[in-house]
Coordinates of C-alpha atoms and ligand atoms in Angstrom, one line a residue:
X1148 CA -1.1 30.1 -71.5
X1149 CA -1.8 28.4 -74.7
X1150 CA -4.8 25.9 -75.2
X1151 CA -4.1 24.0 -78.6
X1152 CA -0.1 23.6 -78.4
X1153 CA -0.9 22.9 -74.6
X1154 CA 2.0 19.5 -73.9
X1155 CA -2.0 17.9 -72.5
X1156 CA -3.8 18.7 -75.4
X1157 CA -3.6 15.8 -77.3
X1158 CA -6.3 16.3 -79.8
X1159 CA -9.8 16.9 -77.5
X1160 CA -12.7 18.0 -78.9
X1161 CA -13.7 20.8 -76.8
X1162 CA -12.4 23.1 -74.0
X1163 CA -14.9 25.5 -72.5
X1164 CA -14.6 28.4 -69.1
X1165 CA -17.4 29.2 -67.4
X1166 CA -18.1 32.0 -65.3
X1167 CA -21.2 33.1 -63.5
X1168 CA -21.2 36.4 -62.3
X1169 CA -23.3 36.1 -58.9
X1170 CA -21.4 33.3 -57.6
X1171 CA -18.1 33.8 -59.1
X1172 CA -18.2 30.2 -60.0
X1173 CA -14.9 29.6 -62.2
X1174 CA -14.7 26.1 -63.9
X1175 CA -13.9 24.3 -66.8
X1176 CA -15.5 21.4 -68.8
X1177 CA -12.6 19.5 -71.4
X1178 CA -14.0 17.0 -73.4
X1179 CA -11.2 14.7 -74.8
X1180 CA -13.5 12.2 -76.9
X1181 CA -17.0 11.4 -77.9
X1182 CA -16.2 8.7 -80.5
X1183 CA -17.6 5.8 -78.5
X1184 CA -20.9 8.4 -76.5
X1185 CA -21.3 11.1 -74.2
X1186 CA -18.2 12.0 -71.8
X1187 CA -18.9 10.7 -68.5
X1188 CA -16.7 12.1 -65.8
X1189 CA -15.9 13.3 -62.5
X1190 CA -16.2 17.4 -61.4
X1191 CA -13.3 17.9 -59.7
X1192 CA -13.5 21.2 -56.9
X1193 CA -10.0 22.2 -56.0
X1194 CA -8.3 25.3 -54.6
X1195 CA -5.6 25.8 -57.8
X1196 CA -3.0 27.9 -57.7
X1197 CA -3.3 28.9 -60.7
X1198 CA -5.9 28.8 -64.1
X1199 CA -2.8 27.0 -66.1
X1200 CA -2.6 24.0 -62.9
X1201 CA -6.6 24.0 -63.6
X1202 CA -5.8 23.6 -67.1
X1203 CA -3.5 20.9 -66.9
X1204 CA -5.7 18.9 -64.4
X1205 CA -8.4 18.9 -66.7
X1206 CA -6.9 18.0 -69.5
X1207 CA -5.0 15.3 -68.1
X1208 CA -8.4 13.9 -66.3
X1209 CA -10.2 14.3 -69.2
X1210 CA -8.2 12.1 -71.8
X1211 CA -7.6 9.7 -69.0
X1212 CA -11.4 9.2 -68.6
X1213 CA -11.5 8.2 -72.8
X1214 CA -8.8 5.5 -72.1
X1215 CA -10.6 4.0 -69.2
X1216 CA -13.7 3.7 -71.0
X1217 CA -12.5 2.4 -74.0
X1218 CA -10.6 -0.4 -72.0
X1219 CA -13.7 -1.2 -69.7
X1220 CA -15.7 -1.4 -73.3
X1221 CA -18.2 1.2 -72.1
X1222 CA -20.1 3.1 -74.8
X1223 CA -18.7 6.4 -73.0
X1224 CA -16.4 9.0 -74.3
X1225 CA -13.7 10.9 -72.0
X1226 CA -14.0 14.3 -69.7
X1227 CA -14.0 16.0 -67.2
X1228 CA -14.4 19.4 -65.2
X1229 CA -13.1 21.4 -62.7
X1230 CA -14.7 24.2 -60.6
X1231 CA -11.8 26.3 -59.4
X1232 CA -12.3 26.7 -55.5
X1233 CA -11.6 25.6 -52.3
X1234 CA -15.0 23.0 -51.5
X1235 CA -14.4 24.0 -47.9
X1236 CA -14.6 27.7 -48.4
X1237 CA -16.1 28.4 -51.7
X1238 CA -18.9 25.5 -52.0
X1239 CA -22.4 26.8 -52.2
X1240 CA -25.5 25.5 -53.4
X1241 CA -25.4 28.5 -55.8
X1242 CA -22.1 27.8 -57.0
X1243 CA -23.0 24.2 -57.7
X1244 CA -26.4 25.1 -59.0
X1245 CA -24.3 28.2 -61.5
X1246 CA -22.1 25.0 -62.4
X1247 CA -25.4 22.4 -63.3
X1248 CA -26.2 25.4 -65.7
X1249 CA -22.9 25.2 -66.9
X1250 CA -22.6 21.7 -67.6
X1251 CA -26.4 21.8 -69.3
X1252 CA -25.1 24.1 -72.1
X1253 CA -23.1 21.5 -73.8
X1254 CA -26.2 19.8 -74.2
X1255 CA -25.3 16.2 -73.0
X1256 CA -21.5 16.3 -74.8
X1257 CA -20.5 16.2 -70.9
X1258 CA -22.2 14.2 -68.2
X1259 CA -20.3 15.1 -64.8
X1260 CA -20.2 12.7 -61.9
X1261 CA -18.6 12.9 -58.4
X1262 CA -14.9 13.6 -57.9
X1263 CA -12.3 14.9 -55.4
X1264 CA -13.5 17.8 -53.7
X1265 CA -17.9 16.9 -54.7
X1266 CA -20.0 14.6 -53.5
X1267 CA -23.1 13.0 -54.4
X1268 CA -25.2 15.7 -52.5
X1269 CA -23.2 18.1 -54.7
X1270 CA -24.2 16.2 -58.0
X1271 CA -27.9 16.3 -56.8
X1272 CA -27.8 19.9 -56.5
X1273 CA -26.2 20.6 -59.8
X1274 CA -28.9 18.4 -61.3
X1275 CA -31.9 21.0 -59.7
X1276 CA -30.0 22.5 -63.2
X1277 CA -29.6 20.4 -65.4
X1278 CA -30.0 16.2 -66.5
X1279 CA -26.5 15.7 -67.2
X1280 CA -25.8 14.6 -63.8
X1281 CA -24.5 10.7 -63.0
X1282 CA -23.5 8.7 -60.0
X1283 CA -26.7 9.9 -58.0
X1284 CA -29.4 7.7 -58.1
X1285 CA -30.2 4.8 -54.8
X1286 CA -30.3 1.8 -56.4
X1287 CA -29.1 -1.8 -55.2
X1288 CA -25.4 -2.1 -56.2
X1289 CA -23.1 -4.7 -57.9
X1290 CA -22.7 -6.3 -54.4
X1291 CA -26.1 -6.8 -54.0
X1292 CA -26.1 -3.9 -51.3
X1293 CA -28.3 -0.5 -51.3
X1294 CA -26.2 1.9 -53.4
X1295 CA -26.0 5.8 -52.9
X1296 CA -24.1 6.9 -55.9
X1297 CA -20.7 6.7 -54.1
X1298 CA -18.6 4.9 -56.9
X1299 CA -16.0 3.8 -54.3
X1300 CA -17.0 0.7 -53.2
X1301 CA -16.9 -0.7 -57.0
X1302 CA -13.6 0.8 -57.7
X1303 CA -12.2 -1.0 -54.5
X1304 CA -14.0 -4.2 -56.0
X1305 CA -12.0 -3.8 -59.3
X1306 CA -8.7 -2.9 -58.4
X1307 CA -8.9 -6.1 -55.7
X1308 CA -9.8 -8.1 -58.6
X1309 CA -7.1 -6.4 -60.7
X1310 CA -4.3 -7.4 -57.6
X1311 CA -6.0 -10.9 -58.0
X1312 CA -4.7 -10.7 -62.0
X1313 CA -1.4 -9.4 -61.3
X1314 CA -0.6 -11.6 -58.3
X1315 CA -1.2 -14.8 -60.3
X1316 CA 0.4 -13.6 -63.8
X1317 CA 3.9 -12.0 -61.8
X1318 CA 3.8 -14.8 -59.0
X1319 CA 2.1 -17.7 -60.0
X1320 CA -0.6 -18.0 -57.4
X1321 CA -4.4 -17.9 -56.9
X1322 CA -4.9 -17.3 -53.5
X1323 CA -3.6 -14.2 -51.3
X1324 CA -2.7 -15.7 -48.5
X1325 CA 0.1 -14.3 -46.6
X1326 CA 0.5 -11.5 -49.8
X1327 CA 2.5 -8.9 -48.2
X1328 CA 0.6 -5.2 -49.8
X1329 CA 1.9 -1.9 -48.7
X1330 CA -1.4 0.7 -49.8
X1331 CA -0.7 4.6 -49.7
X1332 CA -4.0 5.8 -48.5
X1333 CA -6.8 4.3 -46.9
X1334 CA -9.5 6.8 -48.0
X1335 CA -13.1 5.4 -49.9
X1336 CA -11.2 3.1 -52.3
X1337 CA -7.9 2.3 -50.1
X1338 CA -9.8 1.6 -46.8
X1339 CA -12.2 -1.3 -49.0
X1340 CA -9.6 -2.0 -50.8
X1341 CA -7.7 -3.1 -47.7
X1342 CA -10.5 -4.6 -46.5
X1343 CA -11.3 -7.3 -49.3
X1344 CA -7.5 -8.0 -49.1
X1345 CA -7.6 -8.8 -45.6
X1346 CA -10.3 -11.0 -46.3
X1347 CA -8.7 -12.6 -48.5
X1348 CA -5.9 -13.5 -45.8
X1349 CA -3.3 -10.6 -47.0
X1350 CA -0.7 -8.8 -44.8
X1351 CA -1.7 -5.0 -44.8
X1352 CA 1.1 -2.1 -44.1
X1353 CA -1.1 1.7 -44.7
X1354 CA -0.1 4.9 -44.6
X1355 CA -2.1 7.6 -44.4
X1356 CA -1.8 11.5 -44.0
X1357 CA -4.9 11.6 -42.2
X1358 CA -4.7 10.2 -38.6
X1359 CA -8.4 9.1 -38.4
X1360 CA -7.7 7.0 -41.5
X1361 CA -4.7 5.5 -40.2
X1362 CA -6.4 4.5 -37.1
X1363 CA -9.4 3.1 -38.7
X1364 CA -7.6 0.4 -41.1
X1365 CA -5.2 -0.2 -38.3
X1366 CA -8.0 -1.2 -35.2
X1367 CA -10.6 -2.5 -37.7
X1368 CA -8.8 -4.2 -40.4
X1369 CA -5.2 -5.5 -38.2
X1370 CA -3.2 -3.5 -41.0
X1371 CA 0.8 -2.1 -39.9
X1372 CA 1.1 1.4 -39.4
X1373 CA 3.7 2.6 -41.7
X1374 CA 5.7 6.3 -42.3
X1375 CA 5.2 8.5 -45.1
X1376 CA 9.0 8.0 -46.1
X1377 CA 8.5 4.0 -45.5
X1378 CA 5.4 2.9 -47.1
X1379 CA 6.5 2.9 -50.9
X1380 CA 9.6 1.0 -50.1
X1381 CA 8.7 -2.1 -48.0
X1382 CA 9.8 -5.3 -49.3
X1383 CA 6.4 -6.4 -50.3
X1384 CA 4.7 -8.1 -52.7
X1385 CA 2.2 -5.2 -54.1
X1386 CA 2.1 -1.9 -53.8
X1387 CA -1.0 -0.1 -53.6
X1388 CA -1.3 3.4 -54.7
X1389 CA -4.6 4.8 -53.6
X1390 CA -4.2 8.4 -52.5
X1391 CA -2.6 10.7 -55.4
X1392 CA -0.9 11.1 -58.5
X1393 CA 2.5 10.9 -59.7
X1394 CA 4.2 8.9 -57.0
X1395 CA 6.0 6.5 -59.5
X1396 CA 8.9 8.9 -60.7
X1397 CA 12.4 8.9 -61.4
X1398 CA 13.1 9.3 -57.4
X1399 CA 10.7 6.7 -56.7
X1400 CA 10.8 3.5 -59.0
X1401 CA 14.5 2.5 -58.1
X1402 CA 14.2 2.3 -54.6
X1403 CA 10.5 0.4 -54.7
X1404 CA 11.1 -3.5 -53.5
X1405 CA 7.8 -4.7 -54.6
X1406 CA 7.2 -7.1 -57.7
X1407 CA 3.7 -5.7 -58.7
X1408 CA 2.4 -2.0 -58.2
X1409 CA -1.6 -2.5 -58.6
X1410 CA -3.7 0.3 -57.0
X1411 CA -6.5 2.7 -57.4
X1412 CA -5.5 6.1 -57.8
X1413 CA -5.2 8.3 -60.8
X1414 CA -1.9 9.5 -62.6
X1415 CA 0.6 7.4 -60.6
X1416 CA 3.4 7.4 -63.0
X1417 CA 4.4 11.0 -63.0
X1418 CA 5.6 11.2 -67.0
X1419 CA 4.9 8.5 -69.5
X1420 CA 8.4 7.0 -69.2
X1421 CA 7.7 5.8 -65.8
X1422 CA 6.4 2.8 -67.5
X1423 CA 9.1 1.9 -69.0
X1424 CA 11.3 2.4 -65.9
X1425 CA 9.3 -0.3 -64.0
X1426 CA 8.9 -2.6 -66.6
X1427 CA 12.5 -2.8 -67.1
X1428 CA 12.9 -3.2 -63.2
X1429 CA 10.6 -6.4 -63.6
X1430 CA 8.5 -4.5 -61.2
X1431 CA 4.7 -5.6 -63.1
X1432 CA 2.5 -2.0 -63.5
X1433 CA -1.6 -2.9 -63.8
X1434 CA -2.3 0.8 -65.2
X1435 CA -4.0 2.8 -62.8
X1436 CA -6.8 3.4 -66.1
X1437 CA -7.2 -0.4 -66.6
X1438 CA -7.5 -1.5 -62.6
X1439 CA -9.4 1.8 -61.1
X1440 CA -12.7 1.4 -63.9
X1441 CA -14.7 -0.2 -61.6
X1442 CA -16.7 3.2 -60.6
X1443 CA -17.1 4.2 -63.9
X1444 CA -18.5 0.6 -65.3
X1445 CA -20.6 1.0 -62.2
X1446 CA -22.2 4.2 -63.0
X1447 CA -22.3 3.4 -66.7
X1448 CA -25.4 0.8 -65.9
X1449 CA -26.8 3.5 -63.6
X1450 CA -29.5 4.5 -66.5
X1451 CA -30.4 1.2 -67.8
X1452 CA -31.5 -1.5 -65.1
X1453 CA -29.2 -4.1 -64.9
X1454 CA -29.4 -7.9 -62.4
X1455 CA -26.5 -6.8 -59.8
X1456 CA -24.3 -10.1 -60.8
X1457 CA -24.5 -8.4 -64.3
X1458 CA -22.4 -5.3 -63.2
X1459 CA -20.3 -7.3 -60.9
X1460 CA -19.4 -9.5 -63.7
X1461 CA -18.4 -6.2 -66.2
X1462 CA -16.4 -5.5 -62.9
X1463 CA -14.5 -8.3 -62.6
X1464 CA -13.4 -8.4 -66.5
X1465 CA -11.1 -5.7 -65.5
X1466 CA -9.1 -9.0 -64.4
X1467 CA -9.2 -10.1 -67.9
X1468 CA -8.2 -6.6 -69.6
X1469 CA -5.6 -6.9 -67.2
X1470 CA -4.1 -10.4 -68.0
X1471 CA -4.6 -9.1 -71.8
X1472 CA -2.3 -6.5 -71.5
X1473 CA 0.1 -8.1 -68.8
X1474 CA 0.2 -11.2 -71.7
X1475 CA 1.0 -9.1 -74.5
X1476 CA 3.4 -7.1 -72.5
X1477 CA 5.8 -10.0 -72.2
X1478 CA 4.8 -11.2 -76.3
X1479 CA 5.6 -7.8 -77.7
X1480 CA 8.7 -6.9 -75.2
X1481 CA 6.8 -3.7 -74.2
X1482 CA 6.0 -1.8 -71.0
X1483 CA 2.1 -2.5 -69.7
X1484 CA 1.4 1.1 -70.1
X1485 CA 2.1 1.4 -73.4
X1486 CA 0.3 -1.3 -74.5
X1487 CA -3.4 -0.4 -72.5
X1488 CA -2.8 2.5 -74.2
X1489 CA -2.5 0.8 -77.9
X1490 CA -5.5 -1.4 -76.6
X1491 CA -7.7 1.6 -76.0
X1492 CA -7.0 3.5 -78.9
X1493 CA -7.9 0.0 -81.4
X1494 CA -11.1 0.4 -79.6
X1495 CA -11.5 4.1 -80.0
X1496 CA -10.7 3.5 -83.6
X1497 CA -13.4 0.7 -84.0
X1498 CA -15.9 3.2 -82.6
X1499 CA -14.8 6.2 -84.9
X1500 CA -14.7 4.2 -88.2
X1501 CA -18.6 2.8 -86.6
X1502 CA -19.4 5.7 -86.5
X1503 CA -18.4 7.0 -90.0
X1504 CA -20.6 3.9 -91.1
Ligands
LIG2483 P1 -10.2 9.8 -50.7 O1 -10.0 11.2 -50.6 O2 -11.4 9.2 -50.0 O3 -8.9 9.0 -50.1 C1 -7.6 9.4 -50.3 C2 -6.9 9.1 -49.0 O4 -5.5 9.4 -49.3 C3 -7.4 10.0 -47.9 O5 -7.6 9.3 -46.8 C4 -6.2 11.0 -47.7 O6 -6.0 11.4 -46.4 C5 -5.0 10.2 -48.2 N1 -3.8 10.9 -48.6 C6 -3.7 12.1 -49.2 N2 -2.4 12.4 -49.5 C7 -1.7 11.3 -49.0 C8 -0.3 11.0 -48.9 N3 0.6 11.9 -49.4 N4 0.1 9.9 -48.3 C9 -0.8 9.0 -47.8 N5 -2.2 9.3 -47.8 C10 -2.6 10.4 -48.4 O7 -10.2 9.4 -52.3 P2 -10.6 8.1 -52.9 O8 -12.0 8.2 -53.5 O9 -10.4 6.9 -52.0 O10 -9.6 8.0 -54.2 C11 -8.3 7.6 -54.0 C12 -7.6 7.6 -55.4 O11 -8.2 6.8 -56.3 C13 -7.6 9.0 -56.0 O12 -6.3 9.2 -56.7 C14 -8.7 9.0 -57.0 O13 -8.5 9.9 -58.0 C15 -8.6 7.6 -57.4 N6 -9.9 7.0 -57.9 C16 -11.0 7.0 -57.2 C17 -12.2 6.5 -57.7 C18 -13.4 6.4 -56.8 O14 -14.3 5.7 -57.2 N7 -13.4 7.1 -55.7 C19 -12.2 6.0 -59.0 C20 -11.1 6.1 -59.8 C21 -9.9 6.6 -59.2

């Protein structure tokens, strides 16, 4: 396996393995980018197949996390970490304690916060270890309503706000009426999601792997039940990722008979071209790092008090960001993707040349 000529490497700052020899605890902390503060993000716990898949994920997660919070304007840098393990099987309080140690000796370069596989119980016991803990603290939320930690219900907010965007730039129209949106998983994000759409007078068809899930946004929220093989190709007007990565691919994107693909989860296109793909199917792509921030601009106000309507309002610029980059998009003739990406690396140089004084 090789590290620096990894195809994910792209230029981060620090890769480090921990091991702790009571617990076996295997995990890895990548930091991508510290030019605009710490690196804030999630600990992933999944059973890899193997330390290279680990390897990938992280690095992957980790540079993702420096785009999103250079687009959201946050004064956080990009990483993540990954604890090699099934959270079913292998979780401990000893294992997550063995990985607060962990993440304490880079000192505050890393600050992890919840992700697949943890929770915010987890994050409170890695923080028995060390300070570098986010997402945990009860406070009253963005919506005005008693928060846990969970960073779902703002991520929902801002990738509804981000279909708002989209809906109006590709079709013209402020309301959401009638809006026909297929969404591929209705777990923490996909489930509120759905639910401020069909507030919003939307037509809902899910799919979910998990029948419970299925059930749930079917009897409380009036949503279609839809197939596995069915739900990425309805004739609607969005398409809402919000379950895993890599679904746009070149299998995918020419049988898709939506106009706008807007949802939460992470890594939907499964290479870089993807982007282009869509775009030049007139299919509009809100990236998944643009429209999914909301979590992260919520947690980033966790440590400074902040008026609720204050956070909500960072939340709903995502809309803006959005409209930016769906705007220049159609000025510069290219894909969306491509140009978030421009967009947050201006901002990351603006912080580096800050920085340099
Ligand atoms: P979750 O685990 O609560 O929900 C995911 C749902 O997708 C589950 O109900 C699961 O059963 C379902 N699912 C899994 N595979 C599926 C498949 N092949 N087809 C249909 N459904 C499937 O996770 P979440 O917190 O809701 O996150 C959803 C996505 O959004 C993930 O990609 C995550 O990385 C991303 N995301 C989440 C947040 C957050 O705040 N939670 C923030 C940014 C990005």
């Amino acid at each position: 396996m090789t590290v620096f000529a990894h195809p994910e490497f792209d230029r981060h700052e620090h890769l480090s393995f921990g091991h702790d020899r009571e617990t076996g605890l295997r995990a890895i902390i990548a930091i991508h980018n510290t030019d605009r503060g710490p690196a804030l993000g999630g600990c992933r716990m999944f059973p890899y197949s193997t330390e290279e898949a680990a390897v990938r994920d992280v690095l992957r997660l980790s540079r993702g996390m420096t785009y999103k919070s250079a687009l959201a304007n946050l004064d956080l840098g990009g990483g993540k970490s990954v604890i090699i393990g099934s959270p079913q099987q292998h979780k401990t309080e000893a294992l997550l304690e063995a990985m607060g140690r962990f993440v304490d000796q880079l000192g505050g370069l890393y600050v992890a916060a919840e992700d697949s596989g943890t929770s915010v119980s987890d994050l409170r016991v890695m923080r028995r270890r060390t300070e570098h803990v986010a997402g945990i603290t009860q406070r009253i939320g963005f919506d005005g309503e008693p928060y846990d930690g969970d960073p779902s219900p703002a991520t929902a907010y801002g990738t509804f706000v981000g279909v708002q965007a989209a809906v109006r730039y590709q079709l013209g129209r402020d309301d959401l009426e009638g809006l026909q949106v297929a969404i591929q998983g209705v777990g923490n994000v996909g489930y509120r999601l759905a639910r401020h759409l069909r507030d919003a007078g939307a037509r809902l068809w899910v799919h979910d792997v998990r029948d419970i899930q299925m059930e749930r946004a079917v009897d409380e929220l009036g949503a279609i039940p839809a197939s596995a093989e069915e739900i990425l190709y309805l004739p609607v007007d969005v398409l809402a990722p919000c379950a895993l990565g890599a679904v746009l691919d070149d299998a995918s994107i020419p049988r898709l008979r939506t106009r706008i693909v807007a949802g939460a989860a992470n890594n939907q296109l499964a290479r870089p071209r993807h982007d282009r793909m869509l775009w030049r199917r007139g299919i509009l792509y809100a990236p998944d790092f643009a429209i999914n921030a909301g979590g992260i601009i919520d947690i980033s106000y966790e440590r400074k008090p902040t008026e609720p309507a204050v956070v909500r309002r960072h939340i709903e610029r995502i809309g803006d960001t959005l409209t930016e980059l769906f705007d220049r998009s159609a000025k510069e003739r290219l894909p969306t993707g491509l140009i978030a990406e421009r967009l947050a690396e201006d901002r990351l140089k603006e912080a580096a040349t800050a920085a340099r004084g």
